[in-house]
């Protein structure tokens, strides 16, 4: 069975141990079918090869981003999902604002993707050995670099 377009877009790999925190109702079905041998959990002990968190506002993101980063395996990606401006979810997160938590995670910005009609997500990964963290981890500044 071929993996879903969404799990492919989010770079979920075969055999991945995946964690999705605070997912909206029905979201797990959007990820299916998963890559061969991949497993999906809503909680558990790490490390996880794939971590995705959904936060509706800065307060949720401050907690969930740290929870996700704490169980992230080396050479894996943390997806921080936030409501799109066009969604009906009231939020204080936008593509450019509300990301102070990123400065505390010591992770490198990778990309921004559209998850679905309601959610967008930033991908972050641990720095590789020898790779130096930039002085500023602010999302808006890193996107321009």
mmCIF file with all atom_site columns, C-alpha atoms in Angstrom:
data_model
loop_
_atom_site.group_PDB
_atom_site.id
_atom_site.type_symbol
_atom_site.label_atom_id
_atom_site.label_alt_id
_atom_site.label_comp_id
_atom_site.label_asym_id
_atom_site.label_entity_id
_atom_site.label_seq_id
_atom_site.pdbx_PDB_ins_code
_atom_site.Cartn_x
_atom_site.Cartn_y
_atom_site.Cartn_z
_atom_site.occupancy
_atom_site.B_iso_or_equiv
_atom_site.pdbx_formal_charge
_atom_site.auth_seq_id
_atom_site.auth_comp_id
_atom_site.auth_asym_id
_atom_site.auth_atom_id
_atom_site.pdbx_PDB_model_num
ATOM 1   C CA . UNK A 1 1   ? 0.000   0.000  0.000  1.00 0.00 ? 1   UNK A CA 1
ATOM 2   C CA . UNK A 1 2   ? 1.319   3.447  -0.909 1.00 0.00 ? 2   UNK A CA 1
ATOM 3   C CA . UNK A 1 3   ? 1.664   6.036  1.837  1.00 0.00 ? 3   UNK A CA 1
ATOM 4   C CA . UNK A 1 4   ? -0.653  9.043  1.878  1.00 0.00 ? 4   UNK A CA 1
ATOM 5   C CA . UNK A 1 5   ? 0.274   12.264 0.106  1.00 0.00 ? 5   UNK A CA 1
ATOM 6   C CA . UNK A 1 6   ? 0.278   14.046 3.472  1.00 0.00 ? 6   UNK A CA 1
ATOM 7   C CA . UNK A 1 7   ? 2.620   11.615 5.225  1.00 0.00 ? 7   UNK A CA 1
ATOM 8   C CA . UNK A 1 8   ? 4.889   11.864 2.185  1.00 0.00 ? 8   UNK A CA 1
ATOM 9   C CA . UNK A 1 9   ? 4.798   15.701 2.261  1.00 0.00 ? 9   UNK A CA 1
ATOM 10  C CA . UNK A 1 10  ? 5.697   15.624 5.955  1.00 0.00 ? 10  UNK A CA 1
ATOM 11  C CA . UNK A 1 11  ? 8.595   13.277 5.152  1.00 0.00 ? 11  UNK A CA 1
ATOM 12  C CA . UNK A 1 12  ? 7.423   10.428 7.369  1.00 0.00 ? 12  UNK A CA 1
ATOM 13  C CA . UNK A 1 13  ? 9.691   7.497  6.590  1.00 0.00 ? 13  UNK A CA 1
ATOM 14  C CA . UNK A 1 14  ? 9.025   3.741  6.499  1.00 0.00 ? 14  UNK A CA 1
ATOM 15  C CA . UNK A 1 15  ? 9.374   2.222  9.957  1.00 0.00 ? 15  UNK A CA 1
ATOM 16  C CA . UNK A 1 16  ? 9.022   5.606  11.670 1.00 0.00 ? 16  UNK A CA 1
ATOM 17  C CA . UNK A 1 17  ? 7.907   5.771  15.266 1.00 0.00 ? 17  UNK A CA 1
ATOM 18  C CA . UNK A 1 18  ? 5.598   8.806  15.005 1.00 0.00 ? 18  UNK A CA 1
ATOM 19  C CA . UNK A 1 19  ? 4.034   11.003 17.685 1.00 0.00 ? 19  UNK A CA 1
ATOM 20  C CA . UNK A 1 20  ? 1.233   13.498 17.025 1.00 0.00 ? 20  UNK A CA 1
ATOM 21  C CA . UNK A 1 21  ? 0.302   15.721 19.976 1.00 0.00 ? 21  UNK A CA 1
ATOM 22  C CA . UNK A 1 22  ? -2.986  17.597 20.363 1.00 0.00 ? 22  UNK A CA 1
ATOM 23  C CA . UNK A 1 23  ? -4.225  16.580 16.906 1.00 0.00 ? 23  UNK A CA 1
ATOM 24  C CA . UNK A 1 24  ? -7.643  17.802 15.793 1.00 0.00 ? 24  UNK A CA 1
ATOM 25  C CA . UNK A 1 25  ? -10.407 15.205 15.569 1.00 0.00 ? 25  UNK A CA 1
ATOM 26  C CA . UNK A 1 26  ? -9.980  12.925 12.571 1.00 0.00 ? 26  UNK A CA 1
ATOM 27  C CA . UNK A 1 27  ? -6.448  14.052 11.758 1.00 0.00 ? 27  UNK A CA 1
ATOM 28  C CA . UNK A 1 28  ? -4.848  10.607 12.076 1.00 0.00 ? 28  UNK A CA 1
ATOM 29  C CA . UNK A 1 29  ? -7.006  9.427  9.170  1.00 0.00 ? 29  UNK A CA 1
ATOM 30  C CA . UNK A 1 30  ? -5.470  12.154 6.969  1.00 0.00 ? 30  UNK A CA 1
ATOM 31  C CA . UNK A 1 31  ? -2.034  10.614 7.531  1.00 0.00 ? 31  UNK A CA 1
ATOM 32  C CA . UNK A 1 32  ? -3.187  7.140  6.473  1.00 0.00 ? 32  UNK A CA 1
ATOM 33  C CA . UNK A 1 33  ? -2.021  5.028  4.939  1.00 0.00 ? 33  UNK A CA 1
ATOM 34  C CA . UNK A 1 34  ? 1.230   5.414  6.834  1.00 0.00 ? 34  UNK A CA 1
ATOM 35  C CA . UNK A 1 35  ? 4.553   4.402  5.290  1.00 0.00 ? 35  UNK A CA 1
ATOM 36  C CA . UNK A 1 36  ? 5.335   0.710  5.592  1.00 0.00 ? 36  UNK A CA 1
ATOM 37  C CA . UNK A 1 37  ? 6.078   -0.284 9.186  1.00 0.00 ? 37  UNK A CA 1
ATOM 38  C CA . UNK A 1 38  ? 5.390   3.190  10.610 1.00 0.00 ? 38  UNK A CA 1
ATOM 39  C CA . UNK A 1 39  ? 3.452   3.495  13.857 1.00 0.00 ? 39  UNK A CA 1
ATOM 40  C CA . UNK A 1 40  ? 1.440   6.458  15.117 1.00 0.00 ? 40  UNK A CA 1
ATOM 41  C CA . UNK A 1 41  ? 0.903   7.428  18.770 1.00 0.00 ? 41  UNK A CA 1
ATOM 42  C CA . UNK A 1 42  ? -0.835  10.294 20.568 1.00 0.00 ? 42  UNK A CA 1
ATOM 43  C CA . UNK A 1 43  ? 1.408   9.932  23.639 1.00 0.00 ? 43  UNK A CA 1
ATOM 44  C CA . UNK A 1 44  ? 4.383   7.925  24.762 1.00 0.00 ? 44  UNK A CA 1
ATOM 45  C CA . UNK A 1 45  ? 8.045   7.963  25.624 1.00 0.00 ? 45  UNK A CA 1
ATOM 46  C CA . UNK A 1 46  ? 10.618  8.860  23.021 1.00 0.00 ? 46  UNK A CA 1
ATOM 47  C CA . UNK A 1 47  ? 12.645  8.991  21.127 1.00 0.00 ? 47  UNK A CA 1
ATOM 48  C CA . UNK A 1 48  ? 10.315  9.429  18.150 1.00 0.00 ? 48  UNK A CA 1
ATOM 49  C CA . UNK A 1 49  ? 11.433  9.626  14.518 1.00 0.00 ? 49  UNK A CA 1
ATOM 50  C CA . UNK A 1 50  ? 8.570   11.965 13.609 1.00 0.00 ? 50  UNK A CA 1
ATOM 51  C CA . UNK A 1 51  ? 6.928   14.464 15.955 1.00 0.00 ? 51  UNK A CA 1
ATOM 52  C CA . UNK A 1 52  ? 4.041   16.747 15.061 1.00 0.00 ? 52  UNK A CA 1
ATOM 53  C CA . UNK A 1 53  ? 2.285   19.116 17.461 1.00 0.00 ? 53  UNK A CA 1
ATOM 54  C CA . UNK A 1 54  ? -0.883  21.129 16.936 1.00 0.00 ? 54  UNK A CA 1
ATOM 55  C CA . UNK A 1 55  ? -1.309  24.381 18.870 1.00 0.00 ? 55  UNK A CA 1
ATOM 56  C CA . UNK A 1 56  ? -4.160  26.837 18.594 1.00 0.00 ? 56  UNK A CA 1
ATOM 57  C CA . UNK A 1 57  ? -2.321  29.702 20.319 1.00 0.00 ? 57  UNK A CA 1
ATOM 58  C CA . UNK A 1 58  ? 1.008   30.827 21.789 1.00 0.00 ? 58  UNK A CA 1
ATOM 59  C CA . UNK A 1 59  ? 0.285   29.352 25.213 1.00 0.00 ? 59  UNK A CA 1
ATOM 60  C CA . UNK A 1 60  ? -0.363  25.885 23.772 1.00 0.00 ? 60  UNK A CA 1
ATOM 61  C CA . UNK A 1 61  ? 2.663   26.177 21.494 1.00 0.00 ? 61  UNK A CA 1
ATOM 62  C CA . UNK A 1 62  ? 4.945   27.127 24.400 1.00 0.00 ? 62  UNK A CA 1
ATOM 63  C CA . UNK A 1 63  ? 4.090   23.867 26.158 1.00 0.00 ? 63  UNK A CA 1
ATOM 64  C CA . UNK A 1 64  ? 3.621   21.501 23.221 1.00 0.00 ? 64  UNK A CA 1
ATOM 65  C CA . UNK A 1 65  ? 6.743   22.579 21.310 1.00 0.00 ? 65  UNK A CA 1
ATOM 66  C CA . UNK A 1 66  ? 8.892   21.715 24.329 1.00 0.00 ? 66  UNK A CA 1
ATOM 67  C CA . UNK A 1 67  ? 7.021   18.433 24.846 1.00 0.00 ? 67  UNK A CA 1
ATOM 68  C CA . UNK A 1 68  ? 7.662   17.500 21.215 1.00 0.00 ? 68  UNK A CA 1
ATOM 69  C CA . UNK A 1 69  ? 11.299  18.574 21.201 1.00 0.00 ? 69  UNK A CA 1
ATOM 70  C CA . UNK A 1 70  ? 11.971  16.574 24.372 1.00 0.00 ? 70  UNK A CA 1
ATOM 71  C CA . UNK A 1 71  ? 11.113  13.267 22.658 1.00 0.00 ? 71  UNK A CA 1
ATOM 72  C CA . UNK A 1 72  ? 12.579  14.031 19.211 1.00 0.00 ? 72  UNK A CA 1
ATOM 73  C CA . UNK A 1 73  ? 15.198  11.567 17.998 1.00 0.00 ? 73  UNK A CA 1
ATOM 74  C CA . UNK A 1 74  ? 18.429  12.933 16.484 1.00 0.00 ? 74  UNK A CA 1
ATOM 75  C CA . UNK A 1 75  ? 18.157  13.515 12.720 1.00 0.00 ? 75  UNK A CA 1
ATOM 76  C CA . UNK A 1 76  ? 14.360  13.778 12.952 1.00 0.00 ? 76  UNK A CA 1
ATOM 77  C CA . UNK A 1 77  ? 11.924  16.600 12.272 1.00 0.00 ? 77  UNK A CA 1
ATOM 78  C CA . UNK A 1 78  ? 9.582   18.421 14.639 1.00 0.00 ? 78  UNK A CA 1
ATOM 79  C CA . UNK A 1 79  ? 6.486   19.816 12.917 1.00 0.00 ? 79  UNK A CA 1
ATOM 80  C CA . UNK A 1 80  ? 4.871   22.784 14.688 1.00 0.00 ? 80  UNK A CA 1
ATOM 81  C CA . UNK A 1 81  ? 1.322   23.163 13.352 1.00 0.00 ? 81  UNK A CA 1
ATOM 82  C CA . UNK A 1 82  ? -0.680  26.357 13.738 1.00 0.00 ? 82  UNK A CA 1
ATOM 83  C CA . UNK A 1 83  ? -4.035  27.583 12.369 1.00 0.00 ? 83  UNK A CA 1
ATOM 84  C CA . UNK A 1 84  ? -4.010  29.328 9.024  1.00 0.00 ? 84  UNK A CA 1
ATOM 85  C CA . UNK A 1 85  ? -5.311  32.878 8.957  1.00 0.00 ? 85  UNK A CA 1
ATOM 86  C CA . UNK A 1 86  ? -8.148  31.667 6.735  1.00 0.00 ? 86  UNK A CA 1
ATOM 87  C CA . UNK A 1 87  ? -9.228  29.048 9.287  1.00 0.00 ? 87  UNK A CA 1
ATOM 88  C CA . UNK A 1 88  ? -12.086 29.664 11.692 1.00 0.00 ? 88  UNK A CA 1
ATOM 89  C CA . UNK A 1 89  ? -9.791  29.079 14.673 1.00 0.00 ? 89  UNK A CA 1
ATOM 90  C CA . UNK A 1 90  ? -9.055  32.185 16.719 1.00 0.00 ? 90  UNK A CA 1
ATOM 91  C CA . UNK A 1 91  ? -5.287  32.368 17.221 1.00 0.00 ? 91  UNK A CA 1
ATOM 92  C CA . UNK A 1 92  ? -2.415  34.649 18.129 1.00 0.00 ? 92  UNK A CA 1
ATOM 93  C CA . UNK A 1 93  ? 0.016   32.656 15.946 1.00 0.00 ? 93  UNK A CA 1
ATOM 94  C CA . UNK A 1 94  ? 0.770   33.653 12.366 1.00 0.00 ? 94  UNK A CA 1
ATOM 95  C CA . UNK A 1 95  ? 3.506   32.737 9.947  1.00 0.00 ? 95  UNK A CA 1
ATOM 96  C CA . UNK A 1 96  ? 5.522   35.710 11.200 1.00 0.00 ? 96  UNK A CA 1
ATOM 97  C CA . UNK A 1 97  ? 4.504   36.220 14.837 1.00 0.00 ? 97  UNK A CA 1
ATOM 98  C CA . UNK A 1 98  ? 4.183   34.258 18.042 1.00 0.00 ? 98  UNK A CA 1
ATOM 99  C CA . UNK A 1 99  ? 7.280   32.099 17.719 1.00 0.00 ? 99  UNK A CA 1
ATOM 100 C CA . UNK A 1 100 ? 9.380   33.168 20.712 1.00 0.00 ? 100 UNK A CA 1
ATOM 101 C CA . UNK A 1 101 ? 9.349   29.534 21.841 1.00 0.00 ? 101 UNK A CA 1
ATOM 102 C CA . UNK A 1 102 ? 11.589  28.630 18.889 1.00 0.00 ? 102 UNK A CA 1
ATOM 103 C CA . UNK A 1 103 ? 14.474  30.535 20.461 1.00 0.00 ? 103 UNK A CA 1
ATOM 104 C CA . UNK A 1 104 ? 14.412  28.137 23.414 1.00 0.00 ? 104 UNK A CA 1
ATOM 105 C CA . UNK A 1 105 ? 14.380  24.877 21.420 1.00 0.00 ? 105 UNK A CA 1
ATOM 106 C CA . UNK A 1 106 ? 17.830  25.020 19.763 1.00 0.00 ? 106 UNK A CA 1
ATOM 107 C CA . UNK A 1 107 ? 16.411  23.617 16.528 1.00 0.00 ? 107 UNK A CA 1
ATOM 108 C CA . UNK A 1 108 ? 17.018  24.738 12.951 1.00 0.00 ? 108 UNK A CA 1
ATOM 109 C CA . UNK A 1 109 ? 14.251  25.989 10.652 1.00 0.00 ? 109 UNK A CA 1
ATOM 110 C CA . UNK A 1 110 ? 13.763  23.690 7.652  1.00 0.00 ? 110 UNK A CA 1
ATOM 111 C CA . UNK A 1 111 ? 10.560  24.667 5.840  1.00 0.00 ? 111 UNK A CA 1
ATOM 112 C CA . UNK A 1 112 ? 6.933   25.797 6.029  1.00 0.00 ? 112 UNK A CA 1
ATOM 113 C CA . UNK A 1 113 ? 4.177   23.640 4.508  1.00 0.00 ? 113 UNK A CA 1
ATOM 114 C CA . UNK A 1 114 ? 0.412   23.613 4.229  1.00 0.00 ? 114 UNK A CA 1
ATOM 115 C CA . UNK A 1 115 ? -0.882  20.592 6.145  1.00 0.00 ? 115 UNK A CA 1
ATOM 116 C CA . UNK A 1 116 ? -4.517  20.980 5.049  1.00 0.00 ? 116 UNK A CA 1
ATOM 117 C CA . UNK A 1 117 ? -7.141  23.721 4.648  1.00 0.00 ? 117 UNK A CA 1
ATOM 118 C CA . UNK A 1 118 ? -6.949  24.596 8.353  1.00 0.00 ? 118 UNK A CA 1
ATOM 119 C CA . UNK A 1 119 ? -3.319  24.086 9.414  1.00 0.00 ? 119 UNK A CA 1
ATOM 120 C CA . UNK A 1 120 ? 0.172   25.154 8.345  1.00 0.00 ? 120 UNK A CA 1
ATOM 121 C CA . UNK A 1 121 ? 3.367   23.765 9.866  1.00 0.00 ? 121 UNK A CA 1
ATOM 122 C CA . UNK A 1 122 ? 6.965   24.777 10.395 1.00 0.00 ? 122 UNK A CA 1
ATOM 123 C CA . UNK A 1 123 ? 9.514   21.973 10.257 1.00 0.00 ? 123 UNK A CA 1
ATOM 124 C CA . UNK A 1 124 ? 12.472  22.183 12.630 1.00 0.00 ? 124 UNK A CA 1
ATOM 125 C CA . UNK A 1 125 ? 15.345  19.774 13.133 1.00 0.00 ? 125 UNK A CA 1
ATOM 126 C CA . UNK A 1 126 ? 18.253  19.382 15.533 1.00 0.00 ? 126 UNK A CA 1
ATOM 127 C CA . UNK A 1 127 ? 21.494  21.005 14.443 1.00 0.00 ? 127 UNK A CA 1
ATOM 128 C CA . UNK A 1 128 ? 23.963  18.573 12.892 1.00 0.00 ? 128 UNK A CA 1
ATOM 129 C CA . UNK A 1 129 ? 27.386  18.088 14.515 1.00 0.00 ? 129 UNK A CA 1
ATOM 130 C CA . UNK A 1 130 ? 29.585  21.034 13.605 1.00 0.00 ? 130 UNK A CA 1
ATOM 131 C CA . UNK A 1 131 ? 26.627  23.108 12.445 1.00 0.00 ? 131 UNK A CA 1
ATOM 132 C CA . UNK A 1 132 ? 26.374  26.315 14.402 1.00 0.00 ? 132 UNK A CA 1
ATOM 133 C CA . UNK A 1 133 ? 23.113  27.781 15.662 1.00 0.00 ? 133 UNK A CA 1
ATOM 134 C CA . UNK A 1 134 ? 22.413  31.260 14.358 1.00 0.00 ? 134 UNK A CA 1
ATOM 135 C CA . UNK A 1 135 ? 22.303  34.041 16.882 1.00 0.00 ? 135 UNK A CA 1
ATOM 136 C CA . UNK A 1 136 ? 18.641  34.581 16.064 1.00 0.00 ? 136 UNK A CA 1
ATOM 137 C CA . UNK A 1 137 ? 16.253  31.712 15.629 1.00 0.00 ? 137 UNK A CA 1
ATOM 138 C CA . UNK A 1 138 ? 13.281  33.924 14.829 1.00 0.00 ? 138 UNK A CA 1
ATOM 139 C CA . UNK A 1 139 ? 11.180  32.256 12.151 1.00 0.00 ? 139 UNK A CA 1
ATOM 140 C CA . UNK A 1 140 ? 10.616  35.398 10.080 1.00 0.00 ? 140 UNK A CA 1
ATOM 141 C CA . UNK A 1 141 ? 14.343  36.184 9.984  1.00 0.00 ? 141 UNK A CA 1
ATOM 142 C CA . UNK A 1 142 ? 15.310  32.602 9.196  1.00 0.00 ? 142 UNK A CA 1
ATOM 143 C CA . UNK A 1 143 ? 12.859  32.362 6.314  1.00 0.00 ? 143 UNK A CA 1
ATOM 144 C CA . UNK A 1 144 ? 14.593  35.298 4.617  1.00 0.00 ? 144 UNK A CA 1
ATOM 145 C CA . UNK A 1 145 ? 18.056  33.717 4.963  1.00 0.00 ? 145 UNK A CA 1
#
